[in-house]
Coordinates of C-alpha atoms in Angstrom, one line a residue:
X16 CA -133.7 85.3 107.1
X17 CA -131.4 82.1 106.7
X18 CA -128.9 83.3 108.9
X19 CA -131.7 83.8 111.6
X20 CA -133.2 80.4 111.2
X21 CA -129.7 78.8 111.4
X22 CA -127.5 80.4 114.1
X23 CA -123.7 79.7 114.1
X24 CA -121.8 77.7 116.6
X25 CA -118.4 79.1 117.2
X26 CA -116.3 77.5 119.2
X27 CA -114.1 80.5 119.7
X28 CA -116.6 82.0 121.6
X29 CA -116.9 79.1 124.2
X30 CA -116.4 79.8 127.8
X31 CA -114.8 76.8 130.1
X32 CA -118.2 75.1 130.5
X33 CA -118.8 74.9 126.8
X34 CA -115.1 73.8 126.1
X35 CA -115.5 70.9 128.7
X36 CA -118.9 69.8 127.3
X37 CA -117.3 69.7 123.8
X38 CA -114.2 67.5 125.2
X39 CA -116.9 65.0 126.9
X40 CA -118.9 64.5 123.7
X41 CA -115.5 63.7 121.6
X42 CA -115.2 60.6 123.7
X43 CA -117.3 57.5 122.7
X44 CA -119.5 56.0 125.6
X45 CA -118.5 52.3 127.0
X46 CA -122.2 51.4 126.7
X47 CA -123.1 48.3 124.8
X48 CA -124.9 48.5 121.1
X49 CA -128.7 48.4 121.0
X50 CA -130.0 45.8 119.2
X51 CA -130.6 45.7 115.3
X52 CA -133.9 47.6 113.9
X53 CA -136.6 44.7 113.1
X54 CA -138.4 44.6 109.8
X55 CA -141.5 44.9 111.8
X56 CA -140.4 48.0 113.6
X57 CA -139.5 49.8 110.3
X58 CA -142.7 48.7 108.5
X59 CA -144.7 50.3 111.4
X60 CA -142.7 53.3 111.1
X61 CA -143.2 53.8 107.4
X62 CA -146.8 53.1 107.5
X63 CA -147.0 55.7 110.1
X64 CA -145.6 58.2 107.7
X65 CA -148.5 61.0 106.8
X66 CA -149.1 60.6 102.8
X67 CA -150.3 64.4 102.8
X68 CA -146.8 65.8 104.2
X69 CA -144.8 67.4 101.5
X70 CA -141.6 65.6 100.9
X71 CA -138.4 67.2 100.8
X72 CA -135.8 68.1 98.3
X73 CA -135.8 64.5 96.6
X74 CA -139.4 64.7 96.0
X75 CA -139.8 60.9 97.1
X76 CA -143.1 60.8 99.2
X77 CA -144.4 58.7 102.0
X78 CA -146.6 56.5 99.7
X79 CA -143.5 55.8 97.3
X80 CA -141.5 54.7 100.6
X81 CA -144.5 52.6 101.4
X82 CA -144.8 50.9 98.1
X83 CA -141.0 50.4 98.0
X84 CA -141.0 48.5 101.6
X85 CA -143.9 46.3 100.3
X86 CA -141.7 45.2 97.4
X87 CA -138.3 45.4 98.9
X88 CA -138.8 44.8 102.9
X89 CA -135.3 43.0 103.2
X90 CA -133.4 45.5 101.2
X91 CA -134.6 48.5 103.1
X92 CA -134.3 46.8 106.5
X93 CA -130.7 46.2 105.5
X94 CA -130.1 49.9 104.6
X95 CA -131.5 51.3 107.9
X96 CA -129.7 48.7 110.0
X97 CA -126.4 49.7 107.9
X98 CA -127.0 53.2 109.0
X99 CA -127.2 52.1 112.6
X100 CA -124.3 49.7 112.5
X101 CA -121.9 52.4 111.3
X102 CA -123.3 55.4 112.7
X103 CA -123.8 57.3 109.4
X104 CA -126.9 59.4 108.8
X105 CA -126.6 60.0 105.1
X106 CA -125.8 63.4 104.1
X107 CA -128.7 63.6 101.5
X108 CA -131.2 63.0 104.4
X109 CA -129.6 66.0 106.3
X110 CA -130.9 68.7 103.9
X111 CA -133.8 70.9 105.1
X112 CA -135.9 73.1 102.7
X113 CA -136.8 75.9 104.6
X114 CA -140.5 77.6 104.1
X115 CA -141.1 80.5 106.0
X116 CA -144.5 81.2 107.6
X117 CA -145.6 84.5 108.7
X118 CA -146.7 84.5 112.4
X119 CA -150.3 85.8 113.0
X120 CA -150.6 89.5 113.3
X121 CA -147.1 90.2 112.1
X122 CA -147.9 91.4 108.7
X123 CA -146.7 95.0 109.0
X124 CA -143.3 94.0 110.8
X125 CA -140.2 94.6 109.1
X126 CA -138.5 92.1 111.6
X127 CA -137.2 88.8 110.3
X128 CA -138.8 87.3 113.6
X129 CA -142.0 87.6 112.2
X130 CA -141.4 84.4 110.4
X131 CA -141.3 81.0 111.9
X132 CA -140.0 78.2 109.8
X133 CA -141.0 74.8 108.6
X134 CA -138.4 72.4 107.3
X135 CA -139.3 69.9 104.4
X136 CA -137.0 66.7 104.8
X137 CA -136.6 63.8 103.0
X138 CA -138.9 61.3 103.9
X139 CA -136.0 58.8 104.1
X140 CA -134.3 60.6 106.6
X141 CA -137.7 61.3 108.9
X142 CA -138.2 57.3 108.9
X143 CA -134.4 56.9 110.1
X144 CA -135.0 60.0 112.6
X145 CA -138.4 58.3 114.0
X146 CA -136.5 54.8 114.2
X147 CA -133.8 56.5 116.2
X148 CA -135.8 58.6 118.4
X149 CA -138.3 55.8 119.2
X150 CA -135.1 54.0 120.6
X151 CA -133.6 56.9 122.3
X152 CA -137.1 57.5 124.2
X153 CA -137.3 53.9 125.1
X154 CA -134.1 54.0 126.8
X155 CA -134.6 57.4 128.7
X156 CA -138.3 56.6 129.7
X157 CA -137.3 53.1 131.0
X158 CA -134.4 54.6 133.0
X159 CA -136.4 57.7 134.3
X160 CA -133.5 59.9 132.9
X161 CA -135.5 62.7 132.3
X162 CA -136.6 65.2 135.1
X163 CA -140.4 64.8 136.2
X164 CA -140.9 68.6 135.8
X165 CA -141.0 68.5 132.1
X166 CA -144.4 67.8 130.9
X167 CA -144.0 68.7 127.0
X168 CA -143.4 65.7 124.6
X169 CA -144.0 63.3 127.2
X170 CA -146.4 60.3 126.7
X171 CA -150.0 60.6 128.7
X172 CA -149.0 64.2 129.7
X173 CA -150.2 67.6 128.9
X174 CA -150.7 71.1 130.0
X175 CA -153.3 70.2 132.4
X176 CA -150.8 67.9 134.6
X177 CA -148.5 71.2 134.2
X178 CA -151.2 73.7 135.4
X179 CA -151.7 71.0 138.4
X180 CA -148.3 71.1 139.3
X181 CA -148.4 74.9 139.6
X182 CA -151.4 75.0 141.5
X183 CA -150.1 72.4 144.1
X184 CA -147.0 74.5 144.7
X185 CA -148.7 77.8 145.0
X186 CA -151.4 76.1 147.4
X187 CA -148.5 74.9 149.7
X188 CA -147.3 78.4 149.7
X189 CA -150.7 79.8 150.7
X190 CA -150.9 77.2 153.5
X191 CA -147.7 78.3 154.6
X192 CA -148.5 82.0 154.7
X193 CA -146.2 82.8 151.7
X194 CA -146.2 84.8 148.7
X195 CA -145.3 83.0 145.5
X196 CA -143.9 84.6 142.4
X197 CA -144.0 83.0 139.2
X198 CA -141.5 84.0 136.3
X199 CA -142.2 83.0 132.7
X200 CA -139.6 82.4 130.3
X201 CA -140.1 82.0 126.5
X202 CA -136.7 80.9 124.7
X203 CA -136.4 82.5 121.5
X204 CA -135.7 80.2 118.6
X205 CA -135.7 77.5 120.8
X206 CA -135.3 74.4 118.3
X207 CA -133.0 76.4 116.2
X208 CA -130.6 77.2 119.0
X209 CA -130.4 73.9 120.8
X210 CA -126.6 73.0 121.3
X211 CA -125.7 69.6 120.0
X212 CA -122.8 68.9 122.6
X213 CA -125.5 69.4 125.2
X214 CA -127.9 66.8 123.8
X215 CA -124.8 64.5 123.3
X216 CA -123.6 65.0 126.9
X217 CA -126.8 64.4 128.5
X218 CA -127.2 61.2 126.3
X219 CA -123.8 59.9 127.2
X220 CA -125.0 60.6 131.2
X221 CA -128.1 58.6 130.5
X222 CA -126.1 55.5 129.5
X223 CA -127.3 55.8 125.9
X224 CA -126.3 52.8 123.8
X225 CA -123.2 53.5 122.0
X226 CA -124.5 52.9 118.5
X227 CA -127.6 55.0 119.0
X228 CA -125.1 57.8 120.4
X229 CA -123.0 57.7 117.4
X230 CA -126.0 57.6 114.8
X231 CA -127.2 60.7 116.9
X232 CA -123.7 62.4 116.7
X233 CA -123.4 61.9 113.2
X234 CA -127.1 63.2 112.6
X235 CA -125.7 66.7 114.0
X236 CA -122.8 66.9 111.2
X237 CA -122.6 68.3 107.7
X238 CA -126.4 69.5 108.0
X239 CA -127.5 71.9 105.6
X240 CA -130.4 74.2 104.9
X241 CA -131.7 75.8 101.6
X242 CA -134.2 78.7 101.0
X243 CA -135.2 79.5 97.5
X244 CA -137.5 82.6 96.1
X245 CA -138.1 83.4 92.3
X246 CA -134.7 82.3 90.6
X247 CA -132.8 82.6 93.8
X248 CA -131.7 79.6 95.9
X249 CA -129.1 79.9 98.8
X250 CA -127.8 77.2 101.1
X251 CA -126.0 77.4 104.5
X252 CA -124.5 75.0 106.7
X253 CA -126.7 74.1 109.8
X254 CA -124.5 73.9 113.3
X255 CA -127.1 74.2 115.9
X256 CA -130.6 73.1 116.7
X257 CA -133.1 70.6 115.4
X258 CA -135.2 71.4 112.2
X259 CA -138.8 72.3 112.9
X260 CA -140.8 69.3 111.5
X261 CA -138.4 66.8 112.4
X262 CA -139.0 63.7 114.0
X263 CA -136.4 63.8 116.5
X264 CA -136.5 67.4 117.6
X265 CA -138.9 67.0 120.3
X266 CA -137.2 63.9 122.0
X267 CA -133.6 65.5 121.7
X268 CA -135.3 68.8 123.0
X269 CA -136.3 67.1 126.2
X270 CA -132.7 65.6 126.6
X271 CA -131.2 69.1 125.8
X272 CA -133.3 70.7 128.4
X273 CA -132.9 68.1 131.0
X274 CA -129.6 69.5 132.5
X275 CA -131.5 73.1 133.0
X276 CA -134.4 71.2 134.9
X277 CA -131.9 69.2 137.1
X278 CA -130.1 72.5 138.3
X279 CA -130.0 72.7 142.2
X280 CA -132.4 75.2 143.0
X281 CA -133.2 76.5 146.8
X282 CA -136.0 74.4 148.3
X283 CA -138.2 77.3 148.0
X284 CA -138.2 77.3 144.3
X285 CA -139.4 75.0 141.5
X286 CA -139.1 74.9 137.9
X287 CA -141.5 73.3 135.2
X288 CA -141.2 73.0 131.8
X289 CA -143.7 72.4 129.0
X290 CA -141.3 71.8 126.1
X291 CA -139.4 75.2 125.8
X292 CA -141.8 77.1 127.7
X293 CA -140.2 77.6 131.3
X294 CA -142.0 78.7 134.6
X295 CA -139.8 79.3 137.5
X296 CA -141.8 79.6 140.7
X297 CA -140.6 80.7 144.2
X298 CA -142.1 81.5 147.3
X299 CA -141.2 83.5 150.5
X300 CA -142.5 85.9 153.4
X301 CA -141.8 89.1 151.6
X302 CA -141.6 90.9 148.2
X303 CA -138.0 91.8 148.7
X304 CA -137.0 88.3 149.8
X305 CA -138.5 86.9 146.5
X306 CA -137.0 89.4 144.1
X307 CA -133.4 88.2 145.4
X308 CA -134.1 84.8 145.3
X309 CA -135.8 85.0 141.8
X310 CA -132.9 87.1 140.4
X311 CA -130.4 84.2 141.9
X312 CA -132.3 81.4 140.5
X313 CA -132.7 83.2 137.3
X314 CA -128.9 83.4 136.9
X315 CA -128.6 79.9 137.7
X316 CA -130.8 79.0 134.9
X317 CA -128.9 81.2 132.3
X318 CA -125.8 79.2 133.1
X319 CA -127.5 76.1 132.9
X320 CA -126.8 75.5 129.3

């Protein structure tokens, strides 16, 4: 089960594209650093933590962090700014305690895929994650880096916006006398398999400030996951993905998926995403034409990451 939740990233299996991406991310960006976290910025993030959420392995709750910040605001501000300045996400905050949750209607299945995971993370790390992703999101939204066809995890957008975009595309086809085909793609274990080098490459291309890039890069290193049952506890290195339940996960997923949405498709094709759910729409005059076009476009999307 733990192997399923934490897939390997074996560089020996890299093709030329993957090797090139790794080389790109090994070089630091030339961008200037972002400003330090402010005391007020940290206070808002800490106060926004849900007291009812279970803590990670260290057992320190959100309520304890809130009380600590009230007593030592200067020290906690210095702590998080030290992480930003040095590009270090502390190792103890990279450990996830995985709780498997059975999917509805899968009780009789004997396959490990009947479970989804929830990662319990140390609250101190979730605070740093939130501070980091707030800054990254501010950068990518202000520079309009993200593809407009992503409707998930985006402020002031919803499934309704996605449905309306699909409706508009189909209506255009009907007006032109075309047939429209929709292919729905569901990425299995999406968050678990998000490849860190692609996230970092896309951040680099966005002009991400160097200190935010360095902290994100360090976040992806030396991560671990544990699972326990009865008296048995096992630990495994995590080399791929973003933990389910992390604050960074949704924002970094959009950065990761952006390269796929930016692929050059035919003018008769539109690709639309809501988080990891993908719709490929293509229109044409005949079923045979559409089959050929859809297969070509799907091959592009397979190579996109």
